[in-house]
Coordinates of N, CA and C in Angstrom, one line a residue:
M1 N -43.4 -26.7 1.6 CA -42.0 -26.4 1.8 C -41.2 -27.6 2.2
L2 N -41.7 -28.3 3.1 CA -41.0 -29.5 3.6 C -40.9 -30.6 2.5
R3 N -42.0 -30.7 1.7 CA -42.0 -31.6 0.6 C -40.9 -31.3 -0.4
L4 N -40.8 -30.0 -0.7 CA -39.8 -29.5 -1.7 C -38.4 -29.9 -1.1
Y5 N -38.1 -29.7 0.1 CA -36.9 -29.9 0.8 C -36.5 -31.4 0.7
R6 N -37.5 -32.3 0.9 CA -37.3 -33.7 0.9 C -37.0 -34.2 -0.6
K7 N -37.6 -33.6 -1.6 CA -37.3 -33.9 -2.9 C -35.9 -33.5 -3.3
L8 N -35.5 -32.4 -2.8 CA -34.1 -31.9 -3.1 C -33.1 -32.8 -2.4
V9 N -33.4 -33.2 -1.2 CA -32.5 -34.1 -0.5 C -32.4 -35.5 -1.2
Q10 N -33.6 -36.0 -1.7 CA -33.6 -37.3 -2.4 C -32.8 -37.2 -3.7
N11 N -32.9 -36.1 -4.3 CA -32.2 -36.0 -5.6 C -30.7 -35.6 -5.4
N12 N -30.3 -35.5 -4.1 CA -28.9 -35.2 -3.7 C -28.4 -33.8 -4.2
K13 N -29.3 -32.9 -4.5 CA -28.9 -31.6 -5.0 C -28.4 -30.7 -3.8
I14 N -29.0 -30.8 -2.7 CA -28.5 -30.0 -1.6 C -27.2 -30.6 -1.0
A15 N -27.1 -31.9 -0.9 CA -25.9 -32.5 -0.4 C -24.8 -32.2 -1.3
F16 N -25.0 -32.2 -2.6 CA -23.9 -32.0 -3.6 C -23.4 -30.5 -3.5
N17 N -24.3 -29.6 -3.4 CA -23.9 -28.2 -3.2 C -23.1 -28.0 -2.0
F18 N -23.6 -28.6 -0.9 CA -22.9 -28.5 0.4 C -21.5 -29.0 0.3
C19 N -21.4 -30.2 -0.3 CA -20.1 -30.8 -0.4 C -19.2 -30.0 -1.3
S20 N -19.7 -29.5 -2.4 CA -18.8 -28.7 -3.3 C -18.3 -27.5 -2.6
Q21 N -19.1 -26.9 -1.7 CA -18.6 -25.7 -0.9 C -17.5 -26.1 0.0
I22 N -17.7 -27.2 0.7 CA -16.6 -27.7 1.6 C -15.4 -28.0 0.8
Q23 N -15.5 -28.6 -0.4 CA -14.3 -28.9 -1.2 C -13.6 -27.7 -1.6
K24 N -14.4 -26.6 -2.0 CA -13.8 -25.4 -2.4 C -13.1 -24.7 -1.2
A25 N -13.6 -24.8 0.0 CA -12.9 -24.3 1.1 C -11.6 -25.0 1.4
E26 N -11.6 -26.3 1.2 CA -10.4 -27.1 1.4 C -9.4 -26.8 0.4
I27 N -9.8 -26.6 -0.8 CA -8.9 -26.2 -1.9 C -8.2 -24.9 -1.6
K28 N -9.0 -23.9 -1.1 CA -8.5 -22.6 -0.8 C -7.5 -22.7 0.3
K29 N -7.7 -23.6 1.3 CA -6.8 -23.8 2.4 C -5.5 -24.3 1.9
D30 N -5.5 -25.2 1.0 CA -4.3 -25.8 0.5 C -3.6 -25.0 -0.5
E31 N -4.2 -23.9 -1.0 CA -3.5 -23.0 -2.0 C -2.3 -22.4 -1.4
V32 N -1.2 -22.3 -2.2 CA 0.0 -21.7 -1.8 C -0.1 -20.2 -2.0
P33 N 0.3 -19.4 -1.1 CA 0.2 -17.9 -1.3 C 1.0 -17.5 -2.6
V34 N 0.6 -16.4 -3.2 CA 1.2 -16.0 -4.4 C 2.7 -15.7 -4.3
H35 N 3.1 -15.1 -3.2 CA 4.6 -14.8 -3.0 C 5.5 -16.0 -2.9
L36 N 4.9 -17.2 -2.5 CA 5.7 -18.4 -2.4 C 5.7 -19.2 -3.7
R37 N 4.8 -18.9 -4.6 CA 4.8 -19.7 -5.9 C 5.8 -19.1 -6.8
P38 N 6.3 -20.0 -7.7 CA 7.3 -19.5 -8.7 C 6.5 -18.6 -9.7
Y39 N 7.2 -17.8 -10.4 CA 6.7 -16.9 -11.5 C 6.0 -17.8 -12.6
D40 N 4.8 -17.5 -12.9 CA 4.1 -18.3 -13.9 C 4.0 -17.5 -15.2
R41 N 4.9 -17.8 -16.1 CA 5.0 -17.0 -17.3 C 3.7 -17.1 -18.1
Q42 N 3.0 -18.2 -18.2 CA 1.8 -18.4 -19.0 C 0.7 -17.6 -18.5
K43 N 0.7 -17.4 -17.2 CA -0.5 -16.7 -16.6 C -0.3 -15.1 -16.7
Y44 N 0.9 -14.6 -16.5 CA 1.1 -13.2 -16.5 C 1.5 -12.6 -17.8
E45 N 2.2 -13.3 -18.6 CA 2.7 -12.7 -19.9 C 1.7 -12.9 -21.0
V46 N 0.5 -12.5 -20.8 CA -0.6 -12.6 -21.7 C -1.0 -11.2 -22.1
P47 N -0.8 -10.8 -23.4 CA -1.2 -9.4 -23.7 C -2.7 -9.2 -23.5
S48 N -3.1 -8.0 -23.1 CA -4.5 -7.7 -22.9 C -5.2 -7.7 -24.2
T49 N -6.5 -8.1 -24.1 CA -7.3 -8.1 -25.3 C -7.8 -6.7 -25.7
K50 N -7.8 -5.8 -24.7 CA -8.2 -4.4 -25.0 C -6.9 -3.6 -25.3
L51 N -6.8 -3.1 -26.5 CA -5.6 -2.3 -26.9 C -5.6 -0.9 -26.3
K52 N -4.5 -0.5 -25.8 CA -4.3 0.8 -25.2 C -3.2 1.5 -26.0
Y53 N -3.6 2.6 -26.7 CA -2.7 3.2 -27.6 C -1.7 4.2 -26.9
S54 N -2.2 4.8 -25.8 CA -1.4 5.8 -25.1 C -1.6 5.6 -23.6
S55 N -0.6 6.0 -22.9 CA -0.7 5.9 -21.4 C -1.4 7.2 -20.9
G56 N -1.4 8.2 -21.8 CA -2.1 9.5 -21.4 C -1.0 10.4 -20.8
Y57 N 0.2 10.0 -20.7 CA 1.3 10.9 -20.1 C 2.4 11.0 -21.1
A58 N 3.0 12.2 -21.2 CA 4.1 12.4 -22.1 C 5.3 11.6 -21.7
L59 N 6.0 11.0 -22.7 CA 7.2 10.2 -22.5 C 7.1 9.0 -21.6
L60 N 5.8 8.5 -21.6 CA 5.6 7.3 -20.8 C 4.9 6.3 -21.7
D61 N 5.6 5.2 -22.1 CA 5.1 4.3 -23.1 C 4.1 3.3 -22.4
V62 N 3.2 2.7 -23.2 CA 2.3 1.8 -22.8 C 3.0 0.4 -22.5
D63 N 2.7 -0.2 -21.4 CA 3.3 -1.5 -21.0 C 2.4 -2.5 -21.6
P64 N 2.8 -3.4 -22.5 CA 2.0 -4.4 -23.1 C 1.5 -5.4 -22.2
M65 N 2.3 -5.8 -21.2 CA 1.9 -6.8 -20.2 C 2.2 -6.3 -18.8
P66 N 1.4 -5.4 -18.3 CA 1.7 -4.8 -17.0 C 1.6 -5.7 -15.8
R67 N 0.8 -6.8 -15.9 CA 0.8 -7.7 -14.8 C 2.1 -8.4 -14.6
S68 N 2.7 -8.8 -15.7 CA 4.0 -9.5 -15.6 C 5.1 -8.6 -15.1
T69 N 5.0 -7.3 -15.5 CA 6.0 -6.3 -15.0 C 5.9 -6.1 -13.5
I70 N 4.6 -6.0 -13.0 CA 4.4 -5.9 -11.6 C 4.9 -7.1 -10.8
M71 N 4.6 -8.3 -11.3 CA 5.0 -9.5 -10.6 C 6.5 -9.6 -10.6
K72 N 7.2 -9.3 -11.7 CA 8.7 -9.4 -11.7 C 9.3 -8.4 -10.7
I73 N 8.8 -7.2 -10.6 CA 9.3 -6.2 -9.7 C 9.0 -6.7 -8.3
S74 N 7.9 -7.3 -8.0 CA 7.5 -7.8 -6.7 C 8.5 -8.9 -6.3
Y75 N 8.8 -9.9 -7.2 CA 9.7 -10.9 -6.8 C 11.1 -10.4 -6.5
N76 N 11.5 -9.4 -7.3 CA 12.8 -8.7 -7.1 C 12.8 -8.0 -5.7
L77 N 11.7 -7.3 -5.4 CA 11.7 -6.6 -4.1 C 11.8 -7.6 -2.9
L78 N 11.0 -8.7 -3.0 CA 11.1 -9.7 -2.0 C 12.5 -10.3 -1.8
E79 N 13.1 -10.5 -3.0 CA 14.5 -11.1 -2.9 C 15.5 -10.1 -2.3
R80 N 15.4 -8.8 -2.6 CA 16.3 -7.8 -2.0 C 16.0 -7.6 -0.5
L81 N 14.7 -7.7 -0.2 CA 14.4 -7.5 1.3 C 14.9 -8.6 2.2
K82 N 15.3 -9.7 1.6 CA 15.9 -10.8 2.5 C 17.2 -10.3 3.1
E83 N 17.8 -9.3 2.6 CA 19.1 -8.9 3.1 C 18.9 -7.9 4.3
V84 N 17.7 -7.4 4.4 CA 17.3 -6.5 5.6 C 17.0 -7.4 6.7
P85 N 17.4 -7.0 8.0 CA 17.0 -7.8 9.1 C 15.5 -8.0 9.3
E86 N 15.1 -9.2 9.8 CA 13.7 -9.5 9.9 C 13.0 -8.7 10.9
H87 N 13.7 -8.1 11.9 CA 13.0 -7.3 13.0 C 12.8 -5.9 12.5
A88 N 13.4 -5.5 11.4 CA 13.2 -4.1 10.9 C 11.8 -3.8 10.5
M89 N 11.2 -2.7 11.0 CA 9.8 -2.4 10.6 C 9.7 -2.1 9.1
Y90 N 10.8 -1.6 8.5 CA 10.7 -1.3 7.1 C 10.5 -2.6 6.3
R91 N 11.2 -3.6 6.7 CA 11.1 -4.9 6.0 C 9.7 -5.5 6.2
I92 N 9.2 -5.5 7.4 CA 7.9 -6.0 7.7 C 6.8 -5.3 6.9
Y93 N 6.8 -4.0 6.9 CA 5.8 -3.2 6.2 C 5.9 -3.4 4.7
T94 N 7.1 -3.3 4.2 CA 7.3 -3.5 2.7 C 6.9 -4.8 2.2
E95 N 7.3 -5.9 3.0 CA 6.9 -7.2 2.6 C 5.4 -7.4 2.5
E96 N 4.7 -6.9 3.5 CA 3.2 -7.0 3.5 C 2.6 -6.2 2.4
K97 N 3.2 -5.1 2.1 CA 2.7 -4.3 0.9 C 2.9 -5.0 -0.4
V98 N 4.1 -5.6 -0.5 CA 4.4 -6.3 -1.8 C 3.5 -7.5 -1.9
K99 N 3.3 -8.2 -0.8 CA 2.5 -9.4 -0.9 C 1.0 -9.1 -1.3
Y100 N 0.5 -8.0 -0.8 CA -0.8 -7.5 -1.1 C -0.9 -7.1 -2.6
I101 N 0.1 -6.4 -3.1 CA 0.1 -6.1 -4.5 C 0.2 -7.3 -5.4
M102 N 1.0 -8.3 -5.0 CA 1.1 -9.5 -5.7 C -0.3 -10.3 -5.7
K103 N -0.9 -10.3 -4.6 CA -2.2 -11.0 -4.5 C -3.2 -10.3 -5.4
L104 N -3.3 -9.0 -5.4 CA -4.2 -8.3 -6.3 C -3.9 -8.5 -7.7
T105 N -2.6 -8.5 -8.1 CA -2.2 -8.7 -9.5 C -2.6 -10.1 -9.9
D106 N -2.4 -11.1 -9.0 CA -2.7 -12.5 -9.4 C -4.2 -12.7 -9.5
E107 N -5.1 -12.0 -8.7 CA -6.5 -12.3 -8.7 C -7.2 -11.5 -9.8
V108 N -6.8 -10.2 -10.0 CA -7.5 -9.3 -11.0 C -6.8 -9.4 -12.3
E109 N -7.5 -9.8 -13.4 CA -7.0 -9.8 -14.7 C -7.2 -8.6 -15.5
D110 N -8.3 -7.9 -15.2 CA -8.6 -6.7 -16.0 C -7.7 -5.5 -15.5
I111 N -7.1 -4.9 -16.4 CA -6.1 -3.8 -16.1 C -6.8 -2.6 -15.5
K112 N -8.0 -2.2 -16.1 CA -8.8 -1.1 -15.5 C -9.1 -1.3 -14.1
T113 N -9.6 -2.5 -13.7 CA -9.9 -2.8 -12.4 C -8.7 -2.8 -11.5
L114 N -7.6 -3.2 -12.0 CA -6.3 -3.2 -11.3 C -5.9 -1.8 -11.0
E115 N -6.0 -0.9 -12.0 CA -5.7 0.5 -11.8 C -6.6 1.1 -10.7
E116 N -7.9 0.8 -10.6 CA -8.7 1.3 -9.6 C -8.3 0.7 -8.2
E117 N -8.0 -0.5 -8.2 CA -7.6 -1.1 -6.9 C -6.3 -0.5 -6.4
F118 N -5.4 -0.2 -7.2 CA -4.1 0.5 -6.8 C -4.3 2.0 -6.6
G119 N -5.4 2.5 -7.1 CA -5.6 4.0 -6.8 C -4.8 4.9 -7.8
H120 N -4.6 4.4 -9.0 CA -3.8 5.2 -9.9 C -4.7 5.3 -11.2
E121 N -4.5 6.4 -11.9 CA -5.2 6.6 -13.2 C -4.6 5.7 -14.3
S122 N -3.4 5.4 -14.2 CA -2.7 4.7 -15.2 C -1.8 3.6 -14.6
I123 N -1.9 2.4 -15.1 CA -1.1 1.3 -14.5 C 0.4 1.6 -14.8
E124 N 0.7 2.3 -15.9 CA 2.1 2.7 -16.2 C 2.7 3.6 -15.1
I125 N 1.9 4.5 -14.6 CA 2.4 5.4 -13.5 C 2.6 4.6 -12.2
F126 N 1.7 3.6 -12.0 CA 1.9 2.8 -10.8 C 3.2 2.0 -10.9
I127 N 3.5 1.4 -12.1 CA 4.7 0.6 -12.4 C 5.9 1.5 -12.2
Q128 N 5.9 2.7 -12.7 CA 7.0 3.7 -12.6 C 7.3 3.9 -11.1
C129 N 6.3 4.2 -10.3 CA 6.5 4.4 -8.8 C 6.9 3.1 -8.1
Y130 N 6.4 2.0 -8.6 CA 6.8 0.7 -8.0 C 8.2 0.3 -8.2
K131 N 8.8 0.8 -9.4 CA 10.2 0.5 -9.7 C 11.1 1.3 -8.8
K132 N 10.6 2.5 -8.3 CA 11.4 3.3 -7.4 C 11.6 2.6 -6.0
E133 N 10.6 1.7 -5.7 CA 10.8 0.9 -4.5 C 12.1 0.1 -4.5
L134 N 12.5 -0.4 -5.6 CA 13.8 -1.1 -5.7 C 14.9 -0.2 -5.3
Q135 N 14.9 1.0 -5.8 CA 16.0 1.9 -5.4 C 15.9 2.2 -3.9
L136 N 14.7 2.3 -3.4 CA 14.5 2.6 -2.0 C 15.1 1.5 -1.1
V137 N 14.8 0.3 -1.5 CA 15.4 -0.9 -0.7 C 16.9 -0.8 -0.7
D138 N 17.5 -0.5 -1.9 CA 19.0 -0.5 -1.9 C 19.5 0.7 -1.0
Y139 N 18.8 1.8 -1.0 CA 19.2 2.9 -0.1 C 19.0 2.5 1.3
M140 N 17.9 1.9 1.7 CA 17.7 1.5 3.1 C 18.7 0.5 3.5
K141 N 19.1 -0.4 2.6 CA 20.2 -1.4 3.0 C 21.5 -0.7 3.3
S142 N 21.8 0.3 2.5 CA 23.1 1.0 2.8 C 23.0 2.0 4.0
S143 N 21.9 2.6 4.2 CA 21.8 3.6 5.3 C 21.5 2.9 6.7
K144 N 20.9 1.7 6.7 CA 20.5 0.9 7.9 C 19.9 1.8 9.0
P145 N 18.7 2.3 8.7 CA 18.1 3.1 9.8 C 17.6 2.3 11.0
W146 N 17.5 1.0 10.9 CA 17.1 0.2 12.0 C 18.2 0.0 13.1
E147 N 19.4 0.3 12.7 CA 20.5 0.2 13.7 C 20.5 1.5 14.5
S148 N 20.7 1.4 15.8 CA 20.8 2.6 16.7 C 22.2 3.1 16.7
R149 N 22.4 4.4 16.7 CA 23.7 5.1 16.7 C 23.8 5.8 18.0
P150 N 25.1 6.1 18.5 CA 25.3 6.9 19.7 C 24.7 8.3 19.6
D151 N 24.7 8.9 18.4 CA 24.2 10.2 18.2 C 22.7 10.2 18.4
D152 N 22.0 9.1 18.2 CA 20.5 9.1 18.3 C 20.1 9.3 19.8
L153 N 20.9 8.8 20.7 CA 20.6 9.0 22.1 C 20.5 10.5 22.5
E154 N 21.5 11.3 22.0 CA 21.5 12.7 22.2 C 20.3 13.4 21.5
E155 N 20.0 13.0 20.3 CA 18.9 13.5 19.6 C 17.6 13.3 20.3
N156 N 17.4 12.0 20.8 CA 16.2 11.7 21.5 C 16.1 12.5 22.8
E157 N 17.2 12.8 23.5 CA 17.2 13.6 24.7 C 16.8 15.0 24.3
N158 N 17.3 15.5 23.2 CA 17.0 16.9 22.7 C 15.5 17.0 22.4
V159 N 15.0 16.0 21.7 CA 13.6 15.9 21.3 C 12.7 15.9 22.6
R160 N 13.1 15.1 23.6 CA 12.4 15.0 24.8 C 12.3 16.4 25.5
L161 N 13.5 17.0 25.6 CA 13.5 18.4 26.2 C 12.7 19.4 25.5
A162 N 12.8 19.3 24.1 CA 12.0 20.3 23.3 C 10.5 20.1 23.4
S163 N 10.1 18.9 23.7 CA 8.7 18.6 23.7 C 8.0 18.9 25.1
Q164 N 8.9 19.1 26.1 CA 8.3 19.4 27.4 C 7.7 20.8 27.4
K165 N 6.6 20.9 28.2 CA 5.9 22.2 28.2 C 6.7 23.2 29.1
R166 N 6.9 24.3 28.5 CA 7.7 25.3 29.2 C 6.9 26.1 30.2
V167 N 7.4 26.2 31.4 CA 6.6 26.9 32.5 C 7.2 28.2 32.7
G168 N 6.4 29.2 32.9 CA 6.9 30.5 33.2 C 7.2 31.4 32.0
L169 N 6.7 31.1 30.8 CA 6.9 32.0 29.7 C 6.2 33.3 29.9
K170 N 6.8 34.4 29.6 CA 6.2 35.7 29.9 C 4.9 35.9 29.2
H171 N 4.8 35.6 27.9 CA 3.5 35.9 27.2 C 3.1 34.6 26.5
Q172 N 2.1 34.0 27.1 CA 1.5 32.8 26.4 C 0.4 33.4 25.4
R173 N -0.2 32.6 24.7 CA -1.1 33.1 23.6 C -2.3 33.8 24.3
L174 N -2.8 33.3 25.4 CA -4.0 34.0 26.0 C -3.5 35.1 27.0
D175 N -2.3 35.1 27.3 CA -1.8 36.1 28.3 C -1.1 37.3 27.7
K176 N -1.4 37.6 26.4 CA -0.7 38.8 25.8 C -1.3 40.1 26.4
P177 N -0.4 41.1 26.5 CA -0.8 42.4 27.1 C -1.9 43.1 26.3
E178 N -2.7 43.8 27.0 CA -3.7 44.6 26.4 C -3.1 45.8 25.6
R179 N -3.6 46.1 24.5 CA -3.2 47.3 23.7 C -4.2 48.4 24.0
E180 N -3.7 49.6 24.0 CA -4.6 50.7 24.2 C -5.4 50.9 23.0
Q181 N -6.6 51.3 23.2 CA -7.5 51.5 22.1 C -7.2 52.9 21.4
V182 N -7.0 52.8 20.1 CA -6.7 54.0 19.3 C -7.8 54.3 18.3
Q183 N -8.3 55.5 18.3 CA -9.4 55.8 17.4 C -8.8 56.1 16.1
F184 N -9.5 55.7 15.1 CA -9.1 56.0 13.7 C -9.5 57.4 13.3
I185 N -8.9 57.9 12.3 CA -9.2 59.3 11.8 C -10.7 59.4 11.4
G186 N -11.2 58.4 10.8 CA -12.6 58.5 10.3 C -13.5 58.5 11.5
E187 N -13.2 57.8 12.6 CA -14.1 57.8 13.8 C -14.2 59.1 14.5
K188 N -13.1 59.9 14.5 CA -13.1 61.2 15.1 C -14.0 62.2 14.4
Q189 N -14.0 62.1 13.1 CA -14.8 63.0 12.3 C -16.3 62.8 12.5
K190 N -16.7 61.5 12.7 CA -18.1 61.1 12.8 C -18.7 61.7 14.1
Q191 N -17.9 61.8 15.2 CA -18.4 62.2 16.5 C -18.5 63.7 16.5

């Protein structure tokens, strides 16, 4: 075993493999995250080699390049989210979700695998739901749920009062009064 190891070291096979792994790790460190890179038309606007004739749903057309559609929606979402304050939990959550979707879309080229990763039967259904996120961002920007209102203090007080345990209720679940036992007609005849 030791002789085999020495031969491999002399031929620089082990050292080469070790160096290549270090170089790969350094390359991954230097990689720019997907959401910070510009849209790469050549990478995403490539039609799939597997033809899909139907989405399987009525009135829902097949998307010829679903990865490009997802990436375009993602970039739009990130751009619109910049108008939401950074401290808002909605922005934080949505940005993380969009970044994750972009990362998956960038890494996975097979559409079937992408459908499984997203947990949808059809990528077209996922795209349709994902487009609604754009409308949701616009709605959230207009309603501004992250800002506190004076009415909220009263509502919080009411919620606090409603959630307190009430003491002295006449009939709790286990304290209900005993009912008198009534014999049924069929039981009287048997006796």
